[in-house]
Coordinates of C-alpha atoms in Angstrom, one line a residue:
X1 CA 161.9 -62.7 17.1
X2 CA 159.6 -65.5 18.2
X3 CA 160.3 -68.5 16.8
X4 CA 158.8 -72.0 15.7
X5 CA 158.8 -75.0 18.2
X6 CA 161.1 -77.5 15.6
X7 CA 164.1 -78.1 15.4
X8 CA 166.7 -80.8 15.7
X9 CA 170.4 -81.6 15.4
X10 CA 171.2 -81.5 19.3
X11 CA 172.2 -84.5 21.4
X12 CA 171.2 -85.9 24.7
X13 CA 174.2 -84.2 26.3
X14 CA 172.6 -80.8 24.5
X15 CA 175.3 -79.9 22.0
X16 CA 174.3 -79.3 18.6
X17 CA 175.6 -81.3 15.6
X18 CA 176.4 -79.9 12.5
X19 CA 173.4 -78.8 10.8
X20 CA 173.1 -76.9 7.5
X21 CA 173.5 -73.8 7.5
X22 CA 170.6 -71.3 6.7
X23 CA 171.4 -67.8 5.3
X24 CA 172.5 -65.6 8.3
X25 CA 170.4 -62.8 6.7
X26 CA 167.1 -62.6 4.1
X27 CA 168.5 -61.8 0.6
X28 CA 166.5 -58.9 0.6
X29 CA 167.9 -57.1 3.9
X30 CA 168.9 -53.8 3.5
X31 CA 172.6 -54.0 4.0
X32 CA 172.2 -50.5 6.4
X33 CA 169.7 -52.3 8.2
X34 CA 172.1 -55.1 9.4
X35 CA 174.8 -52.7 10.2
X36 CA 172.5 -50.9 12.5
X37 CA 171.2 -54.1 13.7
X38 CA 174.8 -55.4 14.4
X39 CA 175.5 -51.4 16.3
X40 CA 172.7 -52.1 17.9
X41 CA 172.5 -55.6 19.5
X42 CA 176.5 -55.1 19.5
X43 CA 177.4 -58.4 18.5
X44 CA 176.4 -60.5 14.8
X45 CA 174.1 -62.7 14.0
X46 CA 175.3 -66.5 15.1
X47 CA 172.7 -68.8 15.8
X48 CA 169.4 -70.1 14.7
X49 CA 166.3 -70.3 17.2
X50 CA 166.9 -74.0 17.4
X51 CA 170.5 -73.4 18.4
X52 CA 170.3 -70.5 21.0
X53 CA 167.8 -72.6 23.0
X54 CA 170.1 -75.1 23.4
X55 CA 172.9 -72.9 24.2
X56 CA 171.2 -71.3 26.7
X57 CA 170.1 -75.1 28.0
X58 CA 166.5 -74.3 27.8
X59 CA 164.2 -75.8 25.7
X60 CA 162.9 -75.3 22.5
X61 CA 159.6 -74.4 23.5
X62 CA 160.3 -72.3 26.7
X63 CA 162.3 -70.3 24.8
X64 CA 159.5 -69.7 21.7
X65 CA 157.4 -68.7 24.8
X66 CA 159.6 -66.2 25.6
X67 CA 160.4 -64.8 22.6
X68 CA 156.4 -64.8 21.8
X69 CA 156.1 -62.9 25.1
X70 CA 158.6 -60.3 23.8
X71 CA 156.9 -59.6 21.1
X72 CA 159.0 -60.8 18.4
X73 CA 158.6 -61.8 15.0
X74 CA 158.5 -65.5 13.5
X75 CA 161.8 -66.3 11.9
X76 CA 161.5 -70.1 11.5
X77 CA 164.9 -71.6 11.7
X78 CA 166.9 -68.5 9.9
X79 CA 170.8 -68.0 11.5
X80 CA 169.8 -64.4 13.0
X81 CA 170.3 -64.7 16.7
X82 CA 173.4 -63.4 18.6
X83 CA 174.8 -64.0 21.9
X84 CA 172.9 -61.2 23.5
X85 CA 169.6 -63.5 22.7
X86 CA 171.3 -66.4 24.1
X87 CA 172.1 -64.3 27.6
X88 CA 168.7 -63.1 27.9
X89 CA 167.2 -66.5 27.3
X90 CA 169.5 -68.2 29.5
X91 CA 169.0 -65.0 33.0
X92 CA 165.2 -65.6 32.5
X93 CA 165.7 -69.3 32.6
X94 CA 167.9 -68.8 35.4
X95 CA 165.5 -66.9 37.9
X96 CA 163.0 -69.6 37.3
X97 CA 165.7 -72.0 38.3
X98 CA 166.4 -70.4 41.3
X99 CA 162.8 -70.1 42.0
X100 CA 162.6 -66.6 42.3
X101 CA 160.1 -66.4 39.6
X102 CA 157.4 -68.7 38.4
X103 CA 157.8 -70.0 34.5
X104 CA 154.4 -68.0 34.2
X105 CA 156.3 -64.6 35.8
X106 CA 159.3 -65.1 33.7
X107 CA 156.4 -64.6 30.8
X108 CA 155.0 -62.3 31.5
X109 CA 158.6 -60.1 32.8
X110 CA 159.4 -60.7 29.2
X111 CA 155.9 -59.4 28.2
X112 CA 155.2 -56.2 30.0
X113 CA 159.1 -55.5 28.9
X114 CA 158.4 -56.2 25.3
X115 CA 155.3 -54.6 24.5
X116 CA 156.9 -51.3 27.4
X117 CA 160.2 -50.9 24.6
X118 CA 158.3 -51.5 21.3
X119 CA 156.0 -48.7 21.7
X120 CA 159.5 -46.7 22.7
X121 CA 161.0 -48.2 20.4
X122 CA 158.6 -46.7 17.6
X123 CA 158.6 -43.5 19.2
X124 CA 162.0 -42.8 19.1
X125 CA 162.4 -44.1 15.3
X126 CA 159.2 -42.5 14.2
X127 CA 159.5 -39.3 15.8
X128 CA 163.1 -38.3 17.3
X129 CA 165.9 -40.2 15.3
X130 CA 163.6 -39.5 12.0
X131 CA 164.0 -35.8 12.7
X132 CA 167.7 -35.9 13.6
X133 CA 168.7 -38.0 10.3
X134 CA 167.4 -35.9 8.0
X135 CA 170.4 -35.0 5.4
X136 CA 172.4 -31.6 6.1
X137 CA 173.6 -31.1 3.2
X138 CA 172.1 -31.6 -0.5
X139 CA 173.7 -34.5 -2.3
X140 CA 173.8 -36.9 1.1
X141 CA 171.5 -39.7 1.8
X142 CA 169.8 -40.3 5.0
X143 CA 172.0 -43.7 5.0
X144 CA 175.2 -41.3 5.3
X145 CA 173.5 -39.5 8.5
X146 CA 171.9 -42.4 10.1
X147 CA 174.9 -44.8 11.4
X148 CA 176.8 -42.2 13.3
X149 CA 174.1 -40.4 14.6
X150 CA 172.9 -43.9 16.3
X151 CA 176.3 -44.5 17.1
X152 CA 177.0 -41.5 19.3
X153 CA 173.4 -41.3 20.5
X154 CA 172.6 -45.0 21.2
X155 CA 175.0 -45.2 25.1
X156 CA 173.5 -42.0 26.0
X157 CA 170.0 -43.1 25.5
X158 CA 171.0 -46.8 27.3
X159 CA 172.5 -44.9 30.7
X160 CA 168.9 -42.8 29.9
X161 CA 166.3 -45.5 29.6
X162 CA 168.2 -47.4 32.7
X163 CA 167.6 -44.2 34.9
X164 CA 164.3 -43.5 34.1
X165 CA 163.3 -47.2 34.7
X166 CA 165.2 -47.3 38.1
X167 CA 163.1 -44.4 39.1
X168 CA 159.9 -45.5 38.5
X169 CA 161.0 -49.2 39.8
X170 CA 161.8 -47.3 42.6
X171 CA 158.5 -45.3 42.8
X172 CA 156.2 -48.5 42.4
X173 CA 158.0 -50.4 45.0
X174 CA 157.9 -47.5 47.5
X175 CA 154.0 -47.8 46.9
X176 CA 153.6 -51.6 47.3
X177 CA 155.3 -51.4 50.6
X178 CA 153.0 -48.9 52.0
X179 CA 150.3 -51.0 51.4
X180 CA 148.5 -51.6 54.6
X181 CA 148.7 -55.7 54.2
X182 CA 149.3 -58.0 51.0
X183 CA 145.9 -58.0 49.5
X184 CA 146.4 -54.5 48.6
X185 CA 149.3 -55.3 47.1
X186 CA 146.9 -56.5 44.0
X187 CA 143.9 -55.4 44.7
X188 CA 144.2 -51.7 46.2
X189 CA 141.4 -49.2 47.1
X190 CA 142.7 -46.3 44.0
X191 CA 141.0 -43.4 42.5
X192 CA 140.9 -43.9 38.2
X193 CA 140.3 -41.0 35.9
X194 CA 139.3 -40.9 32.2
X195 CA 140.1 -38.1 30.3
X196 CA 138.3 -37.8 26.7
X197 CA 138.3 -35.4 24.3
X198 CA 134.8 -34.8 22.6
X199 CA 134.1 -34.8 19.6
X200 CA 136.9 -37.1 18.2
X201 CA 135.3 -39.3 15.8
X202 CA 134.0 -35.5 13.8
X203 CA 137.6 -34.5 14.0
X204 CA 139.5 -37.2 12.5
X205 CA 137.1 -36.7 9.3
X206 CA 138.3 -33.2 8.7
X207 CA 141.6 -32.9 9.6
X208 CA 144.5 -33.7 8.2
X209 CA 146.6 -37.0 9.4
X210 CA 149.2 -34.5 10.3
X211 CA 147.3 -32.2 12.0
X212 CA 145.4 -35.1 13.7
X213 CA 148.6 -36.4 14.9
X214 CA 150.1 -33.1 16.5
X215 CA 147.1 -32.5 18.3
X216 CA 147.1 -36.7 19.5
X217 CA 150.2 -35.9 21.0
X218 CA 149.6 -32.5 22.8
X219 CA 147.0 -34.2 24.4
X220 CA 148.4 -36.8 25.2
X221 CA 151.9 -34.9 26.5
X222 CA 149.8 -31.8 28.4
X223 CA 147.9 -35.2 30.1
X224 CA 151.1 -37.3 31.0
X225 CA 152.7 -33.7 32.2
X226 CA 150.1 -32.9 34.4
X227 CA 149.4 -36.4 35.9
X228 CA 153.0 -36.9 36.7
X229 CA 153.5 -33.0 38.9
X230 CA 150.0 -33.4 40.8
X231 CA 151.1 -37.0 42.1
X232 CA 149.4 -39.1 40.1
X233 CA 150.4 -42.3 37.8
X234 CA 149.4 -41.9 34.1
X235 CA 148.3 -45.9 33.2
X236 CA 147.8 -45.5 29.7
X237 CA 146.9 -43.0 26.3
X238 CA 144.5 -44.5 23.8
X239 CA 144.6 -41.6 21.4
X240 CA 141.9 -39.4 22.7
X241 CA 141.6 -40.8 25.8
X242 CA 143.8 -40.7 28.8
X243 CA 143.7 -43.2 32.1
X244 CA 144.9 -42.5 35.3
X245 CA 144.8 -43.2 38.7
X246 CA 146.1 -41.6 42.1
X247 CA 146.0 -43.3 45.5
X248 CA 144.0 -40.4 46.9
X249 CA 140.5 -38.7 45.9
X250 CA 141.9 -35.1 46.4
X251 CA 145.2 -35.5 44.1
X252 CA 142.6 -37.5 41.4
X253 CA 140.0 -34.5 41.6
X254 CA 143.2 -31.7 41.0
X255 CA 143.9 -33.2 38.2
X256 CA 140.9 -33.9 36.8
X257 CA 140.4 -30.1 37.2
X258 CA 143.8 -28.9 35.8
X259 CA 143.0 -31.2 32.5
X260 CA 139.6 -29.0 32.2
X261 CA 141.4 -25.7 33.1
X262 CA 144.2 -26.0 30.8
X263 CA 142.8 -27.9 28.1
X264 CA 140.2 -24.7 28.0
X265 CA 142.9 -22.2 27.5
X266 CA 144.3 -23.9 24.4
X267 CA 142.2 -23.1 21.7
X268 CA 143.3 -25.9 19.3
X269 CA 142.0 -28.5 21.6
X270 CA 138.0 -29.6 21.6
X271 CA 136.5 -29.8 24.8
X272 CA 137.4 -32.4 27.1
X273 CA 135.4 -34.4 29.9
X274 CA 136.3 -36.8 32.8
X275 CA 134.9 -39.1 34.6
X276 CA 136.2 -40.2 38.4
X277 CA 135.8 -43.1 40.4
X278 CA 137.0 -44.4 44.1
X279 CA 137.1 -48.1 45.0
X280 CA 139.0 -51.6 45.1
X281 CA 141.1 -52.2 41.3
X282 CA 143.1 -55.1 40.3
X283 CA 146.1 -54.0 38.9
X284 CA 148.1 -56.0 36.5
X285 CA 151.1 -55.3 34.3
X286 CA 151.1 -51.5 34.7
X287 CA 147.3 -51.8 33.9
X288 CA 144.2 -51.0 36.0
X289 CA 141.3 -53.3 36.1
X290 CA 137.7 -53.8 37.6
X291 CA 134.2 -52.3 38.1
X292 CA 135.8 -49.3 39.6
X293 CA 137.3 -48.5 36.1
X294 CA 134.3 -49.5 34.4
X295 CA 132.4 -47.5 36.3
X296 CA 135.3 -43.7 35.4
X297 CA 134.6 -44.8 31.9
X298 CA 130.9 -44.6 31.4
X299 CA 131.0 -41.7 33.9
X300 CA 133.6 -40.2 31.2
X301 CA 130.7 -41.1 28.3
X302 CA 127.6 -39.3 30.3
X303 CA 129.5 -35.9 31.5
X304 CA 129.1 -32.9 30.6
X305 CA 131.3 -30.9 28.3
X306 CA 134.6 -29.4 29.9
X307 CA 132.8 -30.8 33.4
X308 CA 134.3 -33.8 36.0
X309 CA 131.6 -36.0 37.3
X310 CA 132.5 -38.6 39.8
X311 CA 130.6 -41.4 41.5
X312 CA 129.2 -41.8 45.2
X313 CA 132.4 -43.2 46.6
X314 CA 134.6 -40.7 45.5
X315 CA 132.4 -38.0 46.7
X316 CA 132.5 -39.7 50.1
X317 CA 135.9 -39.9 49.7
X318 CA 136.0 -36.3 49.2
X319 CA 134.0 -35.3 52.4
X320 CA 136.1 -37.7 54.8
X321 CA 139.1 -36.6 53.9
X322 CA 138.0 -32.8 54.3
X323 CA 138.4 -31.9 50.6
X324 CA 134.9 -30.9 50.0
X325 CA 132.0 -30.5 52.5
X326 CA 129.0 -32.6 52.4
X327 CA 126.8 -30.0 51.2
X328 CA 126.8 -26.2 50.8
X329 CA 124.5 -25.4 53.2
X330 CA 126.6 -27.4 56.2
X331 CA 129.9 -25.6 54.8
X332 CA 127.5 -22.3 55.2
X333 CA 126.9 -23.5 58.7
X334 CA 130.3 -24.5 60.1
X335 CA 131.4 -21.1 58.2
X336 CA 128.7 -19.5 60.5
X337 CA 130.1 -21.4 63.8
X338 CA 133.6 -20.5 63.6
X339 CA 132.8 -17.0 62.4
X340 CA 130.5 -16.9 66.2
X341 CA 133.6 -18.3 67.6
X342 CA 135.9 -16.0 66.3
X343 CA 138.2 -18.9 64.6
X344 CA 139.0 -19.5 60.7
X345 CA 136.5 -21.4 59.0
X346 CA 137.4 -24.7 57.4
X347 CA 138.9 -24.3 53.8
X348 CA 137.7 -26.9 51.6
X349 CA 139.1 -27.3 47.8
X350 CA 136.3 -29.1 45.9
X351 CA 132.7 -28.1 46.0
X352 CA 130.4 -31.3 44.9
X353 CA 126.7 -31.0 43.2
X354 CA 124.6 -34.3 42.9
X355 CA 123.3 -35.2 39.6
X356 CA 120.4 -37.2 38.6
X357 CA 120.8 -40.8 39.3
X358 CA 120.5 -42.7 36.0
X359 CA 121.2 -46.3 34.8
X360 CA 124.2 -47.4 33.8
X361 CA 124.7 -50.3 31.3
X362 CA 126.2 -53.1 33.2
X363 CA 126.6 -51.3 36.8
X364 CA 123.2 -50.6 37.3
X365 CA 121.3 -47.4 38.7
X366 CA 124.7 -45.0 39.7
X367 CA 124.0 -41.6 41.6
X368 CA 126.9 -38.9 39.9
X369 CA 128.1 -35.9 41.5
X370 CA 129.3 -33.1 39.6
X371 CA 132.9 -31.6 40.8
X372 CA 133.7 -27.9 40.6
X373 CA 136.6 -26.0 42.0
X374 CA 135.7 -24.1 45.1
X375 CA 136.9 -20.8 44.9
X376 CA 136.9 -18.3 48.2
X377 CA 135.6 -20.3 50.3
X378 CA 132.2 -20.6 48.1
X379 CA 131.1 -23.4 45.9
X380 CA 128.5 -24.9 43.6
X381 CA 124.4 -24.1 44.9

């Protein structure tokens, strides 16, 4: 609910004198939709913008700031605030207070929140409590069915969304404190991933919406599934496309691999094609940034169908860590060697093929290597 920077009717000692007193709701709300809101928020609308900034005791302009951050709507000076708004103005005003966060943090805490729950937000209303509200019987409204069903589902999916955020807090701390010193902290040495699915643009002229959309989110859900059970961290969907990242190169290159595999046994999806790269990224707000991301995506554009190509640094990557060998013909030699010595050869995972170097707009002339899955101890030629 952002709101405008004016306002008046307080005094120096920051009470607020009587005012007149703006319509608590728009003529035009939906009297449903304020019953939900009220189940909702748990507490009725009291105050105006003006008036929960000042009980709060922040200012006018810090809290439009915040409100902007969270992604809410203008409202001008309307009465449509509760107390809730008030408490959450007044805790991120506090830890700036108590300097445990900048006034620039606090923003962006209320930022990467807001724009995390409104795409839940949407999901859930769009695509779960839509589906559980349609009317059992003939003759009753979805009006009838939706209050209760939000009544009894909204603690359960509270004590839910609390879990699951403890547990990836939980997750993400446990990597930043394994970071080697606090450099890496921000800007870390990760493996990123595009997956894309070819052909898009062709599809979305001859399918239907609904079509379209089923097959969005089976990508998308086959992609988050996958990420999350081989290690990895899914950063974000953009329809079509998928980005990841993994500390490791051998966990990035599995699931490049298992996205190729299974994607190739369902034969409602197109072909698919990902693009890997290993080096230093910024990350920022659950987001991955820098030339090493740049660099996944235009590998992404230039590979082959239902193929992973990865650049030079990953394939080193690879090699050091003992996930692929640096060419077949050493593998065939160290297979040789422990064969004469009578011990087990060395098992590799990943077989890797260069490619032709080519430019690259905007990263120059980049050498690709083309990533198979070894399979009995024999790979790519």
């Amino acid at each position: 609910m952002t709101v405008d920077d004016t306002g008046s009717g307080a005094d120096g000692d920051g009470r607020v004198d009587p005012e007149p007193d703006p319509d608590s709701a728009d003529p035009g709300d939906d009297p449903l939709a304020l019953r939900l809101e009220g189940l909702i928020l748990g507490a009725e609308r009291r105050y105006t913008p003006f008036q929960a900034a000042r009980s709060a005791g922040v200012s006018m302009e810090l809290a439009s700031r915040f409100w902007r951050a969270m992604g809410f709507a203008d409202i001008g000076q309307a009465k449509a605030l509760t107390e809730a708004d008030v408490l959450a103005l007044r805790r991120l005003a506090g830890l700036v207070e108590a300097g445990l966060l900048s006034e620039a943090m606090a923003v962006q805490v209320a930022r990467s929140t807001g724009q995390t729950t409104a795409r839940l937000a949407e999901w859930q209303i769009d695509s779960f409590l839509e589906g559980l509200t349609e009317p059992p019987e003939p003759g009753m409204t979805r009006t009838e069915v939706t209050y209760p069903i939000v009544e009894l589902l909204l603690p359960e999916l509270q004590e839910f969304l609390v879990y699951v955020w403890r547990r990836q807090l939980a997750a993400s701390a446990g990597r930043v404190v394994q970071a080697g010193d606090d450099e890496e902290m921000v800007d870390r040495r990760l493996a990123v991933g595009f997956a894309d699915l070819v052909g898009f643009t062709r599809l979305t002229r001859r399918m239907e919406e609904e079509e379209l959309g089923e097959l969005v989110e089976a990508f998308e859900t086959t992609s988050a599934d996958l990420v999350a059970a081989r290690g990895g961290r899914l950063v974000k969907t953009l329809g079509d496309e998928v980005l990841y990242a993994a500390d490791d190169a051998g966990t990035a290159a599995e699931i490049a691999l298992r996205l190729i595999e299974t994607m190739a046994h369902d034969e409602t999806m197109p072909e698919l094609r990902v693009g890997i790269a290993f080096g230093t990224v910024t990350t920022r707000m659950g987001d991955v940034f820098g030339t090493t991301v740049n660099l996944a995506s235009r590998l992404t554009s230039i590979a082959p169908k239902d193929a992973v190509l990865v650049d030079s640094a990953f394939a080193e990557e690879l090699i050091r860590t003992g996930d692929a060998p640096a060419s077949e013909a050493a593998a065939a030699e160290e297979a040789a060697a422990a064969e004469k010595d009578g011990e087990e050869p060395p098992v590799y995972r990943f077989a890797l093929q260069p490619m032709w170097q080519r430019p690259v707009r905007g990263l120059g002339v980049v050498e690709p290597w083309l990533l198979t899955r070894r399979g009995d101890g024999g790979g790519e030629s």
